[in-house]
Amino acid sequence: HPSLTSGPYMLTAYDEESGQVDFAINPYFKGNYEGVVPVIDTITLVPVLPETMIDQLESGEIDLLNKCVDSDVILGGMALANDGITNRNYARLGYGFCAFACETGATQFEKVRQAIAYSFDQDAFIMEHLGSFAIAVYSYYGVGQWMTLAAMGALLPGNAEGEEALAWGEINLDGLNHYDPEILNAAKDLLAEDGWTLNENGEPFDPEVDTVRYKDVDGELMSLTIRFAKVEGNEGADLVVEQLSETLPALGFEFIVEEVPFSEMLSDYYREDGERQYNMNFMATNFSNAFDPYYTFITDPSVQGATNTSGIVDEELMDLAWEMRVTYPGQYLTWLAFVERFNELLPTMPIYSNIYFDFFTDWLQNYEPATYYSWPVAILYAYYAEPEEPVEETPLPGTEEIIEEAPAGDDEIIIID
């Protein structure tokens, strides 16, 4: 509860129980780098659930929904296009994933992480949760990044010519392993290669009798145990757990799921108490516009948990991240090498990147989230006013258009001058 705040708005109230935060214009704010100051007097930030957010928007209880991803929510919002609700969509500079604790437990082993990836059907998850508003990703990248767009053939610098244009045309992500769950025995073979071939008594694991695999680690038996922190009320986490609850035990994993509040999951993820209680969870993140993952994968022990949240310690990955940091903007070869190394190590299990949708009342004008890197920046340029009625243009004499509807079953409108 700071008594002094900076920026366009100042904090005026916070309700811990409801999660509501109230803001008002900061009269001392001198403007951003363009001299822009806010004109919307107050902003109230409230948490809403996917099951009710569209109804709340339609009723006028809320004015703006930011970064919607659930396909049902998106379709519901789009259905309100004629009811005073508009939308903006923009590609995500980030991805959804399952986080691993790479510093402890069974998930410290690369082949275990790979086996889990082979046990998860990304496409099924995306179709059920995100529909056609997301794509599967296989490394540390998002669909909104220029590098990804170039690799997908959707971006070519306007001044690229000759050999440079050909080189850009050859950028692709074909070298990434998709960890296709339809590859038979891939996960099982990886576990066997990594030494998970024993039972709790140190005898050979027999799938007909034993349920959990073990491995000799420094003279002690370690169980193939996943402790999954599932955030309460998170549909994506529910779907991940639903899949893995079937596939992992069939491979000899002990899969323990605990439902926890989001704040508790984050506290464990950042290792605020020193060590993690869970070694897997489902979450999502966004990258900064200037992509610089060096500190995310730095091997320095002092930043483990703070910036290196995965716990991965890999000199090659860190060096590639450093090379990206010192590479001239617009280059891509180091990025390709980085995402390929990540795809092999799997510090996390990438799942999807998506298109964000913001839905809002048409009273909120000049709100353009795709132009800026966050909604708080976009709201600075917005204002609240009664929407103007569209003006019907009167055609000049002799230029009237005759409009005929196409035959039934055809969506086309024929316009005859």
Tab-separated table of C-alpha atoms in Angstrom:
chain	number	residue	atom	x	y	z
A	1	HIS	CA	0.000	0.000	0.000
A	2	PRO	CA	2.442	2.711	-1.116
A	3	SER	CA	1.570	6.254	-0.118
A	4	LEU	CA	3.562	7.585	-3.063
A	5	THR	CA	3.187	6.226	-6.589
A	6	SER	CA	4.635	7.285	-9.904
A	7	GLY	CA	3.341	7.231	-13.442
A	8	PRO	CA	0.116	8.443	-15.067
A	9	TYR	CA	-2.100	7.014	-12.326
A	10	MET	CA	-1.801	6.754	-8.576
A	11	LEU	CA	-3.079	3.944	-6.395
A	12	THR	CA	-6.098	4.999	-4.342
A	13	ALA	CA	-7.439	1.735	-2.928
A	14	TYR	CA	-6.814	-2.008	-2.828
A	15	ASP	CA	-9.136	-4.724	-1.554
A	16	GLU	CA	-7.147	-7.846	-0.726
A	17	GLU	CA	-10.205	-10.092	-0.488
A	18	SER	CA	-11.742	-9.195	-3.865
A	19	GLY	CA	-8.505	-8.293	-5.644
A	20	GLN	CA	-9.926	-4.956	-6.791
A	21	VAL	CA	-7.448	-2.121	-7.328
A	22	ASP	CA	-8.512	1.507	-7.819
A	23	PHE	CA	-6.474	4.173	-9.587
A	24	ALA	CA	-6.936	7.894	-10.244
A	25	ILE	CA	-5.054	10.348	-12.439
A	26	ASN	CA	-1.769	11.418	-10.910
A	27	PRO	CA	-1.893	15.246	-10.992
A	28	TYR	CA	1.909	15.427	-10.778
A	29	PHE	CA	2.551	13.304	-13.854
A	30	LYS	CA	4.199	15.513	-16.475
A	31	GLY	CA	3.548	13.253	-19.453
A	32	ASN	CA	5.355	10.444	-21.221
A	33	TYR	CA	8.139	10.905	-23.758
A	34	GLU	CA	5.576	12.365	-26.188
A	35	GLY	CA	4.073	14.634	-23.554
A	36	VAL	CA	0.874	12.579	-23.366
A	37	VAL	CA	-1.069	12.694	-20.104
A	38	PRO	CA	-4.135	10.585	-19.240
A	39	VAL	CA	-7.666	11.917	-19.634
A	40	ILE	CA	-9.677	9.006	-18.186
A	41	ASP	CA	-10.210	10.088	-14.574
A	42	THR	CA	-10.299	6.714	-12.810
A	43	ILE	CA	-9.489	3.106	-13.598
A	44	THR	CA	-10.618	0.098	-11.604
A	45	LEU	CA	-8.784	-3.178	-12.097
A	46	VAL	CA	-10.842	-6.262	-11.199
A	47	PRO	CA	-10.213	-9.993	-11.656
A	48	VAL	CA	-12.833	-11.791	-13.753
A	49	LEU	CA	-13.382	-15.432	-14.669
A	50	PRO	CA	-13.713	-16.844	-18.206
A	51	GLU	CA	-17.132	-18.268	-17.336
A	52	THR	CA	-18.631	-14.853	-16.535
A	53	MET	CA	-16.446	-12.176	-18.157
A	54	ILE	CA	-18.459	-11.859	-21.390
A	55	ASP	CA	-21.714	-11.463	-19.470
A	56	GLN	CA	-20.064	-8.800	-17.307
A	57	LEU	CA	-18.864	-6.990	-20.409
A	58	GLU	CA	-22.275	-7.160	-22.092
A	59	SER	CA	-24.076	-5.875	-19.000
A	60	GLY	CA	-21.719	-2.906	-18.667
A	61	GLU	CA	-20.300	-4.075	-15.356
A	62	ILE	CA	-16.855	-3.914	-16.930
A	63	ASP	CA	-15.631	-1.883	-19.891
A	64	LEU	CA	-12.481	-3.657	-21.028
A	65	LEU	CA	-11.251	-7.242	-21.157
A	66	ASN	CA	-7.519	-7.510	-21.731
A	67	LYS	CA	-5.621	-10.382	-23.354
A	68	CYS	CA	-8.407	-12.939	-23.766
A	69	VAL	CA	-7.172	-16.357	-24.907
A	70	ASP	CA	-9.978	-18.863	-24.273
A	71	SER	CA	-11.750	-19.687	-27.546
A	72	ASP	CA	-15.220	-19.646	-25.960
A	73	VAL	CA	-14.553	-16.188	-24.524
A	74	ILE	CA	-13.254	-14.881	-27.848
A	75	LEU	CA	-16.219	-16.202	-29.811
A	76	GLY	CA	-18.599	-14.825	-27.184
A	77	GLY	CA	-16.972	-11.409	-27.391
A	78	MET	CA	-17.068	-11.369	-31.172
A	79	ALA	CA	-20.789	-12.139	-31.061
A	80	LEU	CA	-21.334	-8.774	-29.329
A	81	ALA	CA	-20.029	-6.780	-32.304
A	82	ASN	CA	-23.471	-5.284	-32.933
A	83	ASP	CA	-24.139	-4.565	-29.256
A	84	GLY	CA	-21.683	-1.751	-28.655
A	85	ILE	CA	-18.657	-4.010	-28.083
A	86	THR	CA	-15.582	-3.757	-30.261
A	87	ASN	CA	-12.287	-5.630	-30.213
A	88	ARG	CA	-8.636	-5.532	-31.131
A	89	ASN	CA	-6.421	-8.553	-31.697
A	90	TYR	CA	-2.646	-8.867	-31.788
A	91	ALA	CA	-0.093	-11.659	-31.865
A	92	ARG	CA	1.432	-12.665	-28.568
A	93	LEU	CA	5.073	-11.919	-27.793
A	94	GLY	CA	5.218	-14.984	-25.596
A	95	TYR	CA	4.066	-18.529	-25.099
A	96	GLY	CA	2.197	-20.955	-22.840
A	97	PHE	CA	4.182	-23.781	-21.302
A	98	CYS	CA	4.684	-26.248	-18.508
A	99	ALA	CA	7.458	-25.139	-16.195
A	100	PHE	CA	9.993	-27.658	-14.904
A	101	ALA	CA	12.237	-27.545	-11.852
A	102	CYS	CA	15.462	-28.383	-13.672
A	103	GLU	CA	17.573	-28.173	-10.521
A	104	THR	CA	15.977	-30.912	-8.454
A	105	GLY	CA	14.037	-34.168	-8.525
A	106	ALA	CA	13.307	-36.246	-11.603
A	107	THR	CA	12.877	-33.177	-13.813
A	108	GLN	CA	16.557	-32.290	-13.450
A	109	PHE	CA	17.202	-34.959	-16.086
A	110	GLU	CA	16.895	-33.932	-19.731
A	111	LYS	CA	15.495	-37.257	-20.935
A	112	VAL	CA	12.748	-37.153	-18.297
A	113	ARG	CA	11.652	-33.746	-19.563
A	114	GLN	CA	11.737	-35.058	-23.119
A	115	ALA	CA	9.696	-38.122	-22.134
A	116	ILE	CA	7.035	-35.874	-20.608
A	117	ALA	CA	6.916	-33.830	-23.832
A	118	TYR	CA	6.334	-37.016	-25.823
A	119	SER	CA	3.460	-37.798	-23.434
A	120	PHE	CA	1.543	-34.604	-24.137
A	121	ASP	CA	-0.658	-33.854	-27.161
A	122	GLN	CA	-0.256	-30.120	-27.877
A	123	ASP	CA	-2.691	-30.103	-30.774
A	124	ALA	CA	-5.477	-31.664	-28.700
A	125	PHE	CA	-4.888	-29.129	-25.923
A	126	ILE	CA	-4.965	-26.196	-28.337
A	127	MET	CA	-8.127	-27.318	-30.117
A	128	GLU	CA	-10.017	-27.806	-26.870
A	129	HIS	CA	-8.811	-24.691	-25.056
A	130	LEU	CA	-7.772	-22.117	-27.660
A	131	GLY	CA	-9.354	-23.244	-30.912
A	132	SER	CA	-8.058	-21.576	-34.053
A	133	PHE	CA	-6.601	-18.635	-32.127
A	134	ALA	CA	-3.288	-20.350	-31.274
A	135	ILE	CA	-0.545	-22.463	-32.806
A	136	ALA	CA	1.757	-25.084	-31.319
A	137	VAL	CA	5.279	-23.920	-30.508
A	138	TYR	CA	8.286	-26.102	-29.816
A	139	SER	CA	10.792	-23.752	-28.220
A	140	TYR	CA	11.223	-20.403	-26.502
A	141	TYR	CA	9.423	-18.118	-28.967
A	142	GLY	CA	6.094	-16.431	-29.611
A	143	VAL	CA	4.072	-15.978	-32.764
A	144	GLY	CA	4.285	-12.185	-32.498
A	145	GLN	CA	8.085	-11.990	-32.597
A	146	TRP	CA	9.641	-10.791	-35.839
A	147	MET	CA	12.046	-13.757	-35.826
A	148	THR	CA	9.143	-16.201	-35.659
A	149	LEU	CA	7.252	-14.368	-38.399
A	150	ALA	CA	10.367	-14.528	-40.582
A	151	ALA	CA	10.748	-18.253	-39.890
A	152	MET	CA	7.087	-18.771	-40.841
A	153	GLY	CA	7.595	-16.923	-44.125
A	154	ALA	CA	5.366	-14.034	-43.067
A	155	LEU	CA	8.051	-11.367	-42.854
A	156	LEU	CA	10.669	-10.177	-45.327
A	157	PRO	CA	12.498	-6.859	-44.941
A	158	GLY	CA	11.396	-4.467	-47.639
A	159	ASN	CA	14.963	-3.627	-48.632
A	160	ALA	CA	16.182	-7.228	-48.841
A	161	GLU	CA	17.420	-8.097	-52.314
A	162	GLY	CA	19.380	-10.808	-54.077
A	163	GLU	CA	21.284	-13.185	-51.814
A	164	GLU	CA	19.973	-11.468	-48.677
A	165	ALA	CA	16.369	-12.041	-49.769
A	166	LEU	CA	17.169	-15.689	-50.530
A	167	ALA	CA	18.765	-16.088	-47.105
A	168	TRP	CA	15.663	-14.690	-45.398
A	169	GLY	CA	13.545	-17.091	-47.414
A	170	GLU	CA	15.526	-20.010	-46.007
A	171	ILE	CA	14.786	-19.186	-42.352
A	172	ASN	CA	12.623	-21.935	-40.879
A	173	LEU	CA	11.999	-23.944	-37.749
A	174	ASP	CA	12.134	-27.323	-39.480
A	175	GLY	CA	14.997	-28.431	-37.241
A	176	LEU	CA	12.849	-28.418	-34.108
A	177	ASN	CA	11.672	-31.698	-32.596
A	178	HIS	CA	7.868	-31.673	-32.281
A	179	TYR	CA	7.887	-34.457	-29.675
A	180	ASP	CA	5.003	-36.113	-31.473
A	181	PRO	CA	3.077	-38.329	-29.005
A	182	GLU	CA	2.223	-40.688	-31.870
A	183	ILE	CA	5.859	-41.878	-32.040
A	184	LEU	CA	5.467	-45.225	-30.322
A	185	ASN	CA	7.658	-45.982	-27.298
A	186	ALA	CA	9.640	-42.733	-27.642
A	187	ALA	CA	8.991	-41.717	-24.027
A	188	LYS	CA	9.540	-45.230	-22.676
A	189	ASP	CA	12.825	-45.618	-24.542
A	190	LEU	CA	14.116	-42.303	-23.206
A	191	LEU	CA	13.367	-43.350	-19.626
A	192	ALA	CA	15.168	-46.643	-20.119
A	193	GLU	CA	18.186	-44.875	-21.639
A	194	ASP	CA	18.304	-42.538	-18.654
A	195	GLY	CA	18.383	-45.377	-16.133
A	196	TRP	CA	14.794	-45.393	-14.861
A	197	THR	CA	14.780	-49.170	-14.928
A	198	LEU	CA	14.388	-50.094	-11.236
A	199	ASN	CA	11.525	-50.508	-8.787
A	200	GLU	CA	11.358	-49.300	-5.184
A	201	ASN	CA	13.472	-52.296	-4.058
A	202	GLY	CA	16.230	-51.616	-6.543
A	203	GLU	CA	15.218	-54.594	-8.681
A	204	PRO	CA	14.422	-54.434	-12.420
A	205	PHE	CA	11.189	-52.541	-13.086
A	206	ASP	CA	8.380	-54.846	-14.233
A	207	PRO	CA	5.439	-52.916	-15.747
A	208	GLU	CA	3.156	-55.873	-15.040
A	209	VAL	CA	3.816	-55.632	-11.297
A	210	ASP	CA	5.448	-52.297	-10.454
A	211	THR	CA	3.816	-48.874	-10.765
A	212	VAL	CA	6.656	-46.374	-10.245
A	213	ARG	CA	10.082	-46.350	-11.838
A	214	TYR	CA	13.250	-45.609	-9.873
A	215	LYS	CA	16.807	-44.679	-10.765
A	216	ASP	CA	20.093	-45.029	-8.912
A	217	VAL	CA	21.305	-41.453	-8.371
A	218	ASP	CA	24.601	-41.210	-6.511
A	219	GLY	CA	23.981	-44.477	-4.726
A	220	GLU	CA	20.393	-43.709	-3.688
A	221	LEU	CA	17.111	-44.637	-5.326
A	222	MET	CA	15.157	-41.689	-6.768
A	223	SER	CA	11.505	-42.136	-7.714
A	224	LEU	CA	10.170	-40.894	-11.045
A	225	THR	CA	7.845	-38.444	-9.295
A	226	ILE	CA	6.158	-35.346	-10.667
A	227	ARG	CA	4.580	-32.999	-8.153
A	228	PHE	CA	2.330	-30.721	-10.207
A	229	ALA	CA	1.078	-27.392	-8.804
A	230	LYS	CA	-2.297	-26.811	-10.477
A	231	VAL	CA	-3.656	-23.298	-10.121
A	232	GLU	CA	-7.244	-23.114	-8.885
A	233	GLY	CA	-9.824	-22.325	-11.552
A	234	ASN	CA	-7.365	-22.473	-14.461
A	235	GLU	CA	-8.927	-24.315	-17.399
A	236	GLY	CA	-5.599	-24.708	-19.187
A	237	ALA	CA	-4.024	-26.335	-16.134
A	238	ASP	CA	-7.064	-28.617	-15.832
A	239	LEU	CA	-6.604	-29.826	-19.412
A	240	VAL	CA	-2.865	-30.408	-18.943
A	241	VAL	CA	-3.488	-32.441	-15.801
A	242	GLU	CA	-6.280	-34.384	-17.492
A	243	GLN	CA	-3.887	-35.540	-20.212
A	244	LEU	CA	-0.853	-36.248	-18.059
A	245	SER	CA	-2.914	-38.103	-15.451
A	246	GLU	CA	-3.464	-40.769	-18.112
A	247	THR	CA	-0.154	-40.830	-19.963
A	248	LEU	CA	2.461	-40.449	-17.214
A	249	PRO	CA	1.344	-43.207	-14.814
A	250	ALA	CA	1.204	-45.594	-17.785
A	251	LEU	CA	4.938	-44.938	-18.272
A	252	GLY	CA	5.889	-45.509	-14.634
A	253	PHE	CA	5.634	-41.943	-13.319
A	254	GLU	CA	4.185	-41.085	-9.955
A	255	PHE	CA	2.018	-38.079	-10.825
A	256	ILE	CA	0.914	-36.059	-7.798
A	257	VAL	CA	-1.361	-33.058	-8.384
A	258	GLU	CA	-2.044	-30.394	-5.772
A	259	GLU	CA	-4.468	-27.533	-6.373
A	260	VAL	CA	-3.019	-24.264	-5.110
A	261	PRO	CA	-3.760	-20.520	-5.319
A	262	PHE	CA	-1.925	-18.652	-8.081
A	263	SER	CA	0.126	-16.701	-5.531
A	264	GLU	CA	1.329	-19.910	-3.884
A	265	MET	CA	2.323	-21.396	-7.233
A	266	LEU	CA	4.326	-18.278	-8.090
A	267	SER	CA	6.021	-18.271	-4.696
A	268	ASP	CA	7.178	-21.828	-5.278
A	269	TYR	CA	8.134	-21.098	-8.905
A	270	TYR	CA	10.436	-18.262	-7.838
A	271	ARG	CA	11.809	-20.371	-4.957
A	272	GLU	CA	11.023	-17.720	-2.391
A	273	ASP	CA	11.612	-20.248	0.402
A	274	GLY	CA	14.846	-21.514	-1.131
A	275	GLU	CA	13.688	-24.854	-2.508
A	276	ARG	CA	10.735	-25.892	-4.621
A	277	GLN	CA	7.983	-28.119	-3.355
A	278	TYR	CA	6.711	-28.764	-6.893
A	279	ASN	CA	8.665	-29.648	-10.002
A	280	MET	CA	6.039	-28.861	-12.627
A	281	ASN	CA	3.197	-26.424	-13.298
A	282	PHE	CA	1.310	-24.798	-16.174
A	283	MET	CA	1.652	-21.105	-16.912
A	284	ALA	CA	2.363	-18.542	-19.638
A	285	THR	CA	4.647	-15.568	-20.089
A	286	ASN	CA	5.376	-12.692	-22.439
A	287	PHE	CA	8.756	-11.530	-23.697
A	288	SER	CA	9.913	-7.943	-23.911
A	289	ASN	CA	9.973	-6.267	-27.318
A	290	ALA	CA	13.762	-6.303	-27.166
A	291	PHE	CA	14.214	-10.058	-26.847
A	292	ASP	CA	17.047	-10.665	-24.370
A	293	PRO	CA	16.812	-13.994	-22.494
A	294	TYR	CA	20.388	-13.919	-21.184
A	295	TYR	CA	19.506	-13.495	-17.514
A	296	THR	CA	16.696	-16.033	-17.852
A	297	PHE	CA	19.278	-18.725	-18.614
A	298	ILE	CA	22.379	-17.409	-16.874
A	299	THR	CA	24.182	-20.083	-14.853
A	300	ASP	CA	25.200	-17.753	-12.001
A	301	PRO	CA	23.977	-19.416	-8.749
A	302	SER	CA	23.081	-16.036	-7.239
A	303	VAL	CA	20.160	-15.510	-9.636
A	304	GLN	CA	18.683	-19.003	-9.507
A	305	GLY	CA	14.973	-18.592	-8.880
A	306	ALA	CA	15.033	-14.823	-9.289
A	307	THR	CA	15.704	-14.526	-13.022
A	308	ASN	CA	16.687	-18.105	-13.931
A	309	THR	CA	13.321	-19.556	-12.994
A	310	SER	CA	13.751	-22.913	-14.758
A	311	GLY	CA	16.880	-23.827	-12.826
A	312	ILE	CA	18.611	-24.968	-16.007
A	313	VAL	CA	22.403	-24.792	-15.954
A	314	ASP	CA	23.724	-25.125	-19.491
A	315	GLU	CA	26.726	-23.151	-20.644
A	316	GLU	CA	25.889	-23.560	-24.342
A	317	LEU	CA	22.374	-22.179	-23.948
A	318	MET	CA	23.662	-19.271	-21.870
A	319	ASP	CA	26.397	-18.501	-24.418
A	320	LEU	CA	23.869	-18.461	-27.253
A	321	ALA	CA	21.694	-16.087	-25.244
A	322	TRP	CA	24.737	-13.871	-24.729
A	323	GLU	CA	25.497	-13.910	-28.444
A	324	MET	CA	21.956	-12.704	-29.134
A	325	ARG	CA	22.478	-9.913	-26.615
A	326	VAL	CA	25.549	-8.594	-28.476
A	327	THR	CA	24.338	-9.340	-32.016
A	328	TYR	CA	23.346	-6.456	-34.276
A	329	PRO	CA	19.514	-6.136	-34.448
A	330	GLY	CA	17.915	-7.849	-37.434
A	331	GLN	CA	20.208	-10.879	-37.429
A	332	TYR	CA	18.628	-14.271	-36.867
A	333	LEU	CA	21.166	-17.116	-37.092
A	334	THR	CA	22.069	-16.979	-33.398
A	335	TRP	CA	18.367	-16.963	-32.518
A	336	LEU	CA	17.850	-20.104	-34.590
A	337	ALA	CA	20.735	-21.821	-32.810
A	338	PHE	CA	19.289	-20.719	-29.459
A	339	VAL	CA	15.775	-22.051	-30.072
A	340	GLU	CA	17.185	-25.324	-31.403
A	341	ARG	CA	19.284	-25.802	-28.267
A	342	PHE	CA	16.290	-24.954	-26.088
A	343	ASN	CA	14.185	-27.447	-28.042
A	344	GLU	CA	16.679	-30.168	-27.175
A	345	LEU	CA	17.121	-29.296	-23.488
A	346	LEU	CA	13.489	-28.386	-22.735
A	347	PRO	CA	14.023	-26.138	-19.691
A	348	THR	CA	10.246	-25.817	-20.078
A	349	MET	CA	7.740	-27.764	-22.157
A	350	PRO	CA	6.474	-25.270	-24.772
A	351	ILE	CA	2.812	-25.695	-25.727
A	352	TYR	CA	1.347	-22.757	-27.631
A	353	SER	CA	1.517	-19.142	-28.681
A	354	ASN	CA	-1.681	-17.319	-29.468
A	355	ILE	CA	-3.524	-14.294	-30.730
A	356	TYR	CA	-4.706	-12.005	-27.950
A	357	PHE	CA	-8.104	-10.334	-28.072
A	358	ASP	CA	-9.115	-7.243	-26.133
A	359	PHE	CA	-12.867	-6.601	-25.974
A	360	PHE	CA	-14.215	-3.245	-24.876
A	361	THR	CA	-17.155	-0.863	-25.018
A	362	ASP	CA	-17.230	1.436	-28.033
A	363	TRP	CA	-17.263	4.320	-25.562
A	364	LEU	CA	-13.554	3.594	-25.040
A	365	GLN	CA	-11.958	5.274	-28.033
A	366	ASN	CA	-8.448	5.454	-29.455
A	367	TYR	CA	-7.517	2.331	-27.493
A	368	GLU	CA	-4.968	0.515	-29.656
A	369	PRO	CA	-3.178	-2.216	-27.646
A	370	ALA	CA	-1.340	-3.566	-30.701
A	371	THR	CA	0.477	-0.252	-31.096
A	372	TYR	CA	2.009	-0.355	-27.615
A	373	TYR	CA	3.629	-3.054	-25.524
A	374	SER	CA	0.991	-3.186	-22.755
A	375	TRP	CA	-2.566	-2.097	-22.050
A	376	PRO	CA	-1.503	0.459	-19.390
A	377	VAL	CA	0.502	2.269	-22.082
A	378	ALA	CA	-2.352	2.015	-24.591
A	379	ILE	CA	-4.879	3.373	-22.077
A	380	LEU	CA	-2.782	6.525	-21.722
A	381	TYR	CA	-3.694	7.452	-25.304
A	382	ALA	CA	-7.368	6.482	-24.980
A	383	TYR	CA	-10.374	8.556	-23.977
A	384	TYR	CA	-13.952	7.816	-22.915
A	385	ALA	CA	-16.712	9.386	-24.954
A	386	GLU	CA	-20.028	8.635	-26.610
A	387	PRO	CA	-19.363	6.874	-29.910
A	388	GLU	CA	-20.224	8.841	-32.980
A	389	GLU	CA	-22.987	7.591	-35.207
A	390	PRO	CA	-21.673	6.472	-38.610
A	391	VAL	CA	-22.337	9.100	-41.263
A	392	GLU	CA	-24.141	7.879	-44.352
A	393	GLU	CA	-22.536	9.222	-47.469
A	394	THR	CA	-24.972	10.579	-50.064
A	395	PRO	CA	-23.899	9.461	-53.542
A	396	LEU	CA	-23.436	12.092	-56.194
A	397	PRO	CA	-26.307	12.353	-58.702
A	398	GLY	CA	-26.053	9.698	-61.385
A	399	THR	CA	-23.634	7.493	-59.424
A	400	GLU	CA	-26.112	5.606	-57.247
A	401	GLU	CA	-25.241	1.955	-56.658
A	402	ILE	CA	-27.735	-0.837	-57.181
A	403	ILE	CA	-27.118	-3.659	-54.728
A	404	GLU	CA	-28.378	-7.138	-55.423
A	405	GLU	CA	-28.181	-10.050	-53.025
A	406	ALA	CA	-26.510	-13.131	-54.407
A	407	PRO	CA	-28.475	-16.375	-54.726
A	408	ALA	CA	-29.351	-18.187	-51.497
A	409	GLY	CA	-26.426	-20.030	-49.984
A	410	ASP	CA	-23.834	-17.610	-51.353
A	411	ASP	CA	-22.274	-15.074	-48.995
A	412	GLU	CA	-21.213	-12.743	-51.767
A	413	ILE	CA	-22.813	-9.342	-52.262
A	414	ILE	CA	-22.852	-8.123	-55.864
A	415	ILE	CA	-22.456	-4.381	-56.338
A	416	ILE	CA	-23.435	-2.964	-59.742
A	417	ASP	CA	-22.400	0.608	-60.578
